[in-house]
Amino acid sequence: MLKENSELKFTLIFFSVALVICFGLNLDILKDYAFLDAYEFIYTANRNSDFQNIFIENGRPLLGLWSEFFYGSVFETISQLKWARIFALFFCVLFSTQLFRFLLKLGLKPYESAIFSVLVLALPTFTVYFAWSATAQIPILLIANFYAGQLLLKAFIQKKIFSLNFAIAFCIVFISLFMYQSAVMIFILPLIFTVIKTNSFDLKTVTYFILFTLLSFILYFVFFKLTLSISSLDASYRTSLNPLNIPKRVIKFYMFELRILIKNSGFLLISKLSLLIGAIAFLGFLIQQFLIKRSLIFLSALVLILPFCYAPNILSGQSYFSLRAISPTAIIILFYQFWFLRNLCLKYNKTKVGLLIIPVSLLLLSAFNQKKYVAGLQHKEYEILRKAFQDFDINQVNKLVIIRPNYGFLQELGYLKNGFSGEFGNLSSVKDWVPNHLFSQIKWEQQKDRNKTSEVFPIRNINIYNQDNYIQRHNIKTIHLVELFEEAFTIKSF
């Protein structure tokens, strides 16, 4: 009883402290802006009768319902989207607290559990979750699927495969696949943490987890095809399976994605140094585990589990790498690195103070990334476009052309040295679907008496061109975003 009370007290303290730290490092998410898809969702959720179709075609019908509710019913203006981001941050901290409590129960000391669980919130993946309202559902899925993993672990260890725990876990994972496939693999984490902490490796339990994953994915795919058939829709290219491509994608993972994840929050600002420190911790962990177990099977399992947890993306027809879709693997790599440094501190007591620099640095780097490469940057872009669009007179204007910047515009301009995917260091307006929806949304928000389904300036009357393929049309009004951005973004490197 005393132990349970002590764990509860530590958990409440951790949650409170982590929430304060997380908000403090990500204050820019409270500013006004949307981000990529959110610009389209908030405008089309109540205006497009086919809004759900794109989600069904991508195998995410539940995400479609979620997005329609959030963007169609809860939020009306772009300034209100900050509440979705606060919601996401709160549940990310709740997920971190869930990790903290699990590690406590495994026998880690409170300060060890706290350091790792807070560092999870500093991962670039979570920086995106905090900043992007379109990913607000993911933290809930992480919590649910981590719980599913705990239930599975209990069922498999007790050899009660067909039990209530198994049934609940399967329902959670199966339903989550229809929301966001990449998040479900978080159910592997309880197994990984337990194996490493207890220094035990049961091949049968691991096999059960693999078979459970296959069963879940196969049944999901069958029901996905049935949903398409009922809806009379075609699957998107990202849902297409190509087994012959899997070896190539796995190799790509080890050559590219793994390298990015090893760098953690320093992947943009101090890339080479982060790679060096991260690689030492990652490889050091693998060497430590091999020396302890003396088993190539165990070592291989630790390495192969990384692309396995990235399976939804490796199986996907889309080869595009985004940090928001790789949270399970990112957390596992972080745990490997953390475990190496923990063991180093236990063996060499004098290294404790020096090694504290690493977690503090990662937290500060995550704050820098948020301000300069994600939320802070998106806010600055939004303020520039909001003013330009509000001042634009649409009276007697039937057609409009908007010239958007190219991908990597800020790097070409010299404002930022680096960028990654569409998530870090890139303007939302480089995408064709952003400037037109934002323009129509801004014009709608300017109306005093507004209806959520009304259109002040129709999307179909706006043509988007990039700066390379635009041919001057003298009879059509034009807004040149490139010129606006060149004036607004001073040439300053970070």
mmCIF file of N, CA, C and O in Angstrom, residues 244-262 303 306-308 310 313-323 325-326 329 333 420-421:
data_model
loop_
_atom_site.group_PDB
_atom_site.id
_atom_site.type_symbol
_atom_site.label_atom_id
_atom_site.label_comp_id
_atom_site.label_asym_id
_atom_site.label_seq_id
_atom_site.Cartn_x
_atom_site.Cartn_y
_atom_site.Cartn_z
ATOM 1 N N LEU A 244 7.848 -6.826 -52.946
ATOM 2 C CA LEU A 244 9.201 -6.809 -53.500
ATOM 3 C C LEU A 244 9.976 -5.567 -53.084
ATOM 4 O O LEU A 244 11.210 -5.535 -53.148
ATOM 5 N N ASN A 245 9.243 -4.537 -52.661
ATOM 6 C CA ASN A 245 9.881 -3.284 -52.259
ATOM 7 C C ASN A 245 10.345 -3.295 -50.810
ATOM 8 O O ASN A 245 11.100 -2.412 -50.400
ATOM 9 N N ILE A 246 9.888 -4.270 -50.028
ATOM 10 C CA ILE A 246 10.154 -4.267 -48.599
ATOM 11 C C ILE A 246 11.657 -4.311 -48.275
ATOM 12 O O ILE A 246 12.131 -3.516 -47.451
ATOM 13 N N PRO A 247 12.452 -5.209 -48.874
ATOM 14 C CA PRO A 247 13.893 -5.210 -48.576
ATOM 15 C C PRO A 247 14.549 -3.857 -48.858
ATOM 16 O O PRO A 247 15.379 -3.385 -48.061
ATOM 17 N N LYS A 248 14.147 -3.236 -49.968
ATOM 18 C CA LYS A 248 14.708 -1.935 -50.330
ATOM 19 C C LYS A 248 14.343 -0.881 -49.283
ATOM 20 O O LYS A 248 15.172 -0.048 -48.901
ATOM 21 N N ARG A 249 13.083 -0.931 -48.805
ATOM 22 C CA ARG A 249 12.633 0.051 -47.822
ATOM 23 C C ARG A 249 13.328 -0.155 -46.467
ATOM 24 O O ARG A 249 13.599 0.805 -45.745
ATOM 25 N N VAL A 250 13.585 -1.421 -46.123
ATOM 26 C CA VAL A 250 14.277 -1.717 -44.862
ATOM 27 C C VAL A 250 15.712 -1.188 -44.922
ATOM 28 O O VAL A 250 16.213 -0.579 -43.965
ATOM 29 N N ILE A 251 16.380 -1.403 -46.048
ATOM 30 C CA ILE A 251 17.744 -0.881 -46.229
ATOM 31 C C ILE A 251 17.737 0.643 -46.137
ATOM 32 O O ILE A 251 18.605 1.249 -45.495
ATOM 33 N N LYS A 252 16.767 1.256 -46.764
ATOM 34 C CA LYS A 252 16.636 2.715 -46.720
ATOM 35 C C LYS A 252 16.441 3.191 -45.279
ATOM 36 O O LYS A 252 16.996 4.221 -44.866
ATOM 37 N N PHE A 253 15.664 2.429 -44.517
ATOM 38 C CA PHE A 253 15.447 2.791 -43.114
ATOM 39 C C PHE A 253 16.772 2.863 -42.367
ATOM 40 O O PHE A 253 17.043 3.829 -41.646
ATOM 41 N N TYR A 254 17.602 1.837 -42.512
ATOM 42 C CA TYR A 254 18.874 1.811 -41.786
ATOM 43 C C TYR A 254 19.848 2.880 -42.284
ATOM 44 O O TYR A 254 20.675 3.387 -41.508
ATOM 45 N N MET A 255 19.738 3.244 -43.543
ATOM 46 C CA MET A 255 20.672 4.223 -44.108
ATOM 47 C C MET A 255 20.233 5.664 -43.877
ATOM 48 O O MET A 255 21.081 6.563 -43.786
ATOM 49 N N PHE A 256 18.924 5.898 -43.780
ATOM 50 C CA PHE A 256 18.441 7.279 -43.711
ATOM 51 C C PHE A 256 17.634 7.565 -42.442
ATOM 52 O O PHE A 256 18.055 8.363 -41.598
ATOM 53 N N GLU A 257 16.494 6.907 -42.275
ATOM 54 C CA GLU A 257 15.627 7.194 -41.144
ATOM 55 C C GLU A 257 16.338 6.973 -39.802
ATOM 56 O O GLU A 257 16.247 7.799 -38.899
ATOM 57 N N LEU A 258 17.070 5.854 -39.694
ATOM 58 C CA LEU A 258 17.770 5.546 -38.451
ATOM 59 C C LEU A 258 18.783 6.637 -38.105
ATOM 60 O O LEU A 258 18.909 7.046 -36.946
ATOM 61 N N ARG A 259 19.474 7.112 -39.113
ATOM 62 C CA ARG A 259 20.488 8.156 -38.890
ATOM 63 C C ARG A 259 19.858 9.442 -38.348
ATOM 64 O O ARG A 259 20.397 10.090 -37.451
ATOM 65 N N ILE A 260 18.685 9.801 -38.884
ATOM 66 C CA ILE A 260 17.980 10.988 -38.406
ATOM 67 C C ILE A 260 17.535 10.807 -36.961
ATOM 68 O O ILE A 260 17.687 11.706 -36.121
ATOM 69 N N LEU A 261 16.995 9.632 -36.639
ATOM 70 C CA LEU A 261 16.488 9.385 -35.291
ATOM 71 C C LEU A 261 17.607 9.352 -34.255
ATOM 72 O O LEU A 261 17.415 9.771 -33.110
ATOM 73 N N ILE A 262 18.759 8.864 -34.636
ATOM 74 C CA ILE A 262 19.898 8.805 -33.720
ATOM 75 C C ILE A 262 20.320 10.205 -33.281
ATOM 76 O O ILE A 262 20.771 10.414 -32.156
ATOM 77 N N VAL A 303 17.942 -5.059 -33.083
ATOM 78 C CA VAL A 303 18.156 -4.269 -34.303
ATOM 79 C C VAL A 303 16.949 -4.360 -35.235
ATOM 80 O O VAL A 303 16.501 -3.351 -35.810
ATOM 81 N N LEU A 306 13.457 -2.356 -34.800
ATOM 82 C CA LEU A 306 13.351 -0.941 -35.197
ATOM 83 C C LEU A 306 12.560 -0.764 -36.494
ATOM 84 O O LEU A 306 11.575 -0.017 -36.516
ATOM 85 N N PRO A 307 12.919 -1.448 -37.603
ATOM 86 C CA PRO A 307 12.074 -1.330 -38.798
ATOM 87 C C PRO A 307 10.720 -2.015 -38.618
ATOM 88 O O PRO A 307 9.738 -1.624 -39.254
ATOM 89 N N PHE A 308 10.655 -3.033 -37.744
ATOM 90 C CA PHE A 308 9.376 -3.701 -37.497
ATOM 91 C C PHE A 308 8.362 -2.717 -36.916
ATOM 92 O O PHE A 308 7.188 -2.722 -37.287
ATOM 93 N N TYR A 310 8.301 0.283 -37.515
ATOM 94 C CA TYR A 310 8.057 1.260 -38.587
ATOM 95 C C TYR A 310 7.294 0.596 -39.735
ATOM 96 O O TYR A 310 7.154 1.162 -40.813
ATOM 97 N N ASN A 313 4.762 2.145 -42.338
ATOM 98 C CA ASN A 313 5.354 3.017 -43.357
ATOM 99 C C ASN A 313 6.183 2.237 -44.368
ATOM 100 O O ASN A 313 6.224 2.586 -45.552
ATOM 101 N N ILE A 314 6.842 1.177 -43.907
ATOM 102 C CA ILE A 314 7.624 0.345 -44.822
ATOM 103 C C ILE A 314 6.701 -0.388 -45.797
ATOM 104 O O ILE A 314 7.026 -0.575 -46.970
ATOM 105 N N LEU A 315 5.530 -0.785 -45.319
ATOM 106 C CA LEU A 315 4.563 -1.477 -46.171
ATOM 107 C C LEU A 315 3.810 -0.520 -47.094
ATOM 108 O O LEU A 315 3.229 -0.937 -48.089
ATOM 109 N N SER A 316 3.818 0.749 -46.751
ATOM 110 C CA SER A 316 3.070 1.735 -47.526
ATOM 111 C C SER A 316 3.666 1.945 -48.916
ATOM 112 O O SER A 316 4.876 1.784 -49.123
ATOM 113 N N GLY A 317 2.810 2.310 -49.855
ATOM 114 C CA GLY A 317 3.286 2.616 -51.203
ATOM 115 C C GLY A 317 3.980 3.950 -51.279
ATOM 116 O O GLY A 317 4.622 4.283 -52.276
ATOM 117 N N GLN A 318 3.878 4.743 -50.204
ATOM 118 C CA GLN A 318 4.495 6.065 -50.156
ATOM 119 C C GLN A 318 5.872 5.959 -49.515
ATOM 120 O O GLN A 318 6.030 5.397 -48.436
ATOM 121 N N SER A 319 6.890 6.507 -50.154
ATOM 122 C CA SER A 319 8.254 6.426 -49.631
ATOM 123 C C SER A 319 8.654 7.688 -48.876
ATOM 124 O O SER A 319 9.788 7.823 -48.428
ATOM 125 N N TYR A 320 7.734 8.609 -48.710
ATOM 126 C CA TYR A 320 7.991 9.881 -48.059
ATOM 127 C C TYR A 320 8.212 9.676 -46.564
ATOM 128 O O TYR A 320 7.415 9.047 -45.890
ATOM 129 N N PHE A 321 9.316 10.194 -46.018
ATOM 130 C CA PHE A 321 9.644 10.030 -44.610
ATOM 131 C C PHE A 321 9.227 11.270 -43.827
ATOM 132 O O PHE A 321 9.655 12.382 -44.128
ATOM 133 N N SER A 322 8.386 11.083 -42.827
ATOM 134 C CA SER A 322 7.983 12.178 -41.956
ATOM 135 C C SER A 322 8.178 11.753 -40.510
ATOM 136 O O SER A 322 7.933 10.597 -40.146
ATOM 137 N N LEU A 323 8.617 12.670 -39.682
ATOM 138 C CA LEU A 323 8.895 12.353 -38.286
ATOM 139 C C LEU A 323 7.633 12.059 -37.490
ATOM 140 O O LEU A 323 7.665 11.337 -36.502
ATOM 141 N N ALA A 325 5.329 10.166 -38.225
ATOM 142 C CA ALA A 325 4.874 8.792 -38.434
ATOM 143 C C ALA A 325 5.827 7.741 -37.875
ATOM 144 O O ALA A 325 5.677 6.563 -38.159
ATOM 145 N N ILE A 326 6.784 8.167 -37.068
ATOM 146 C CA ILE A 326 7.805 7.206 -36.646
ATOM 147 C C ILE A 326 8.016 7.225 -35.133
ATOM 148 O O ILE A 326 9.086 6.832 -34.646
ATOM 149 N N THR A 329 9.411 3.876 -33.156
ATOM 150 C CA THR A 329 10.836 3.612 -33.381
ATOM 151 C C THR A 329 11.695 4.682 -32.735
ATOM 152 O O THR A 329 12.750 4.384 -32.160
ATOM 153 N N ILE A 333 14.687 3.930 -29.918
ATOM 154 C CA ILE A 333 16.086 4.354 -30.096
ATOM 155 C C ILE A 333 16.508 5.242 -28.938
ATOM 156 O O ILE A 333 17.625 5.116 -28.413
ATOM 157 N N PHE A 420 13.506 20.043 -42.915
ATOM 158 C CA PHE A 420 13.297 18.596 -43.013
ATOM 159 C C PHE A 420 11.840 18.308 -43.295
ATOM 160 O O PHE A 420 10.946 18.779 -42.569
ATOM 161 N N SER A 421 11.611 17.539 -44.353
ATOM 162 C CA SER A 421 10.268 17.171 -44.750
ATOM 163 C C SER A 421 9.447 18.445 -44.893
ATOM 164 O O SER A 421 9.971 19.499 -45.209
#
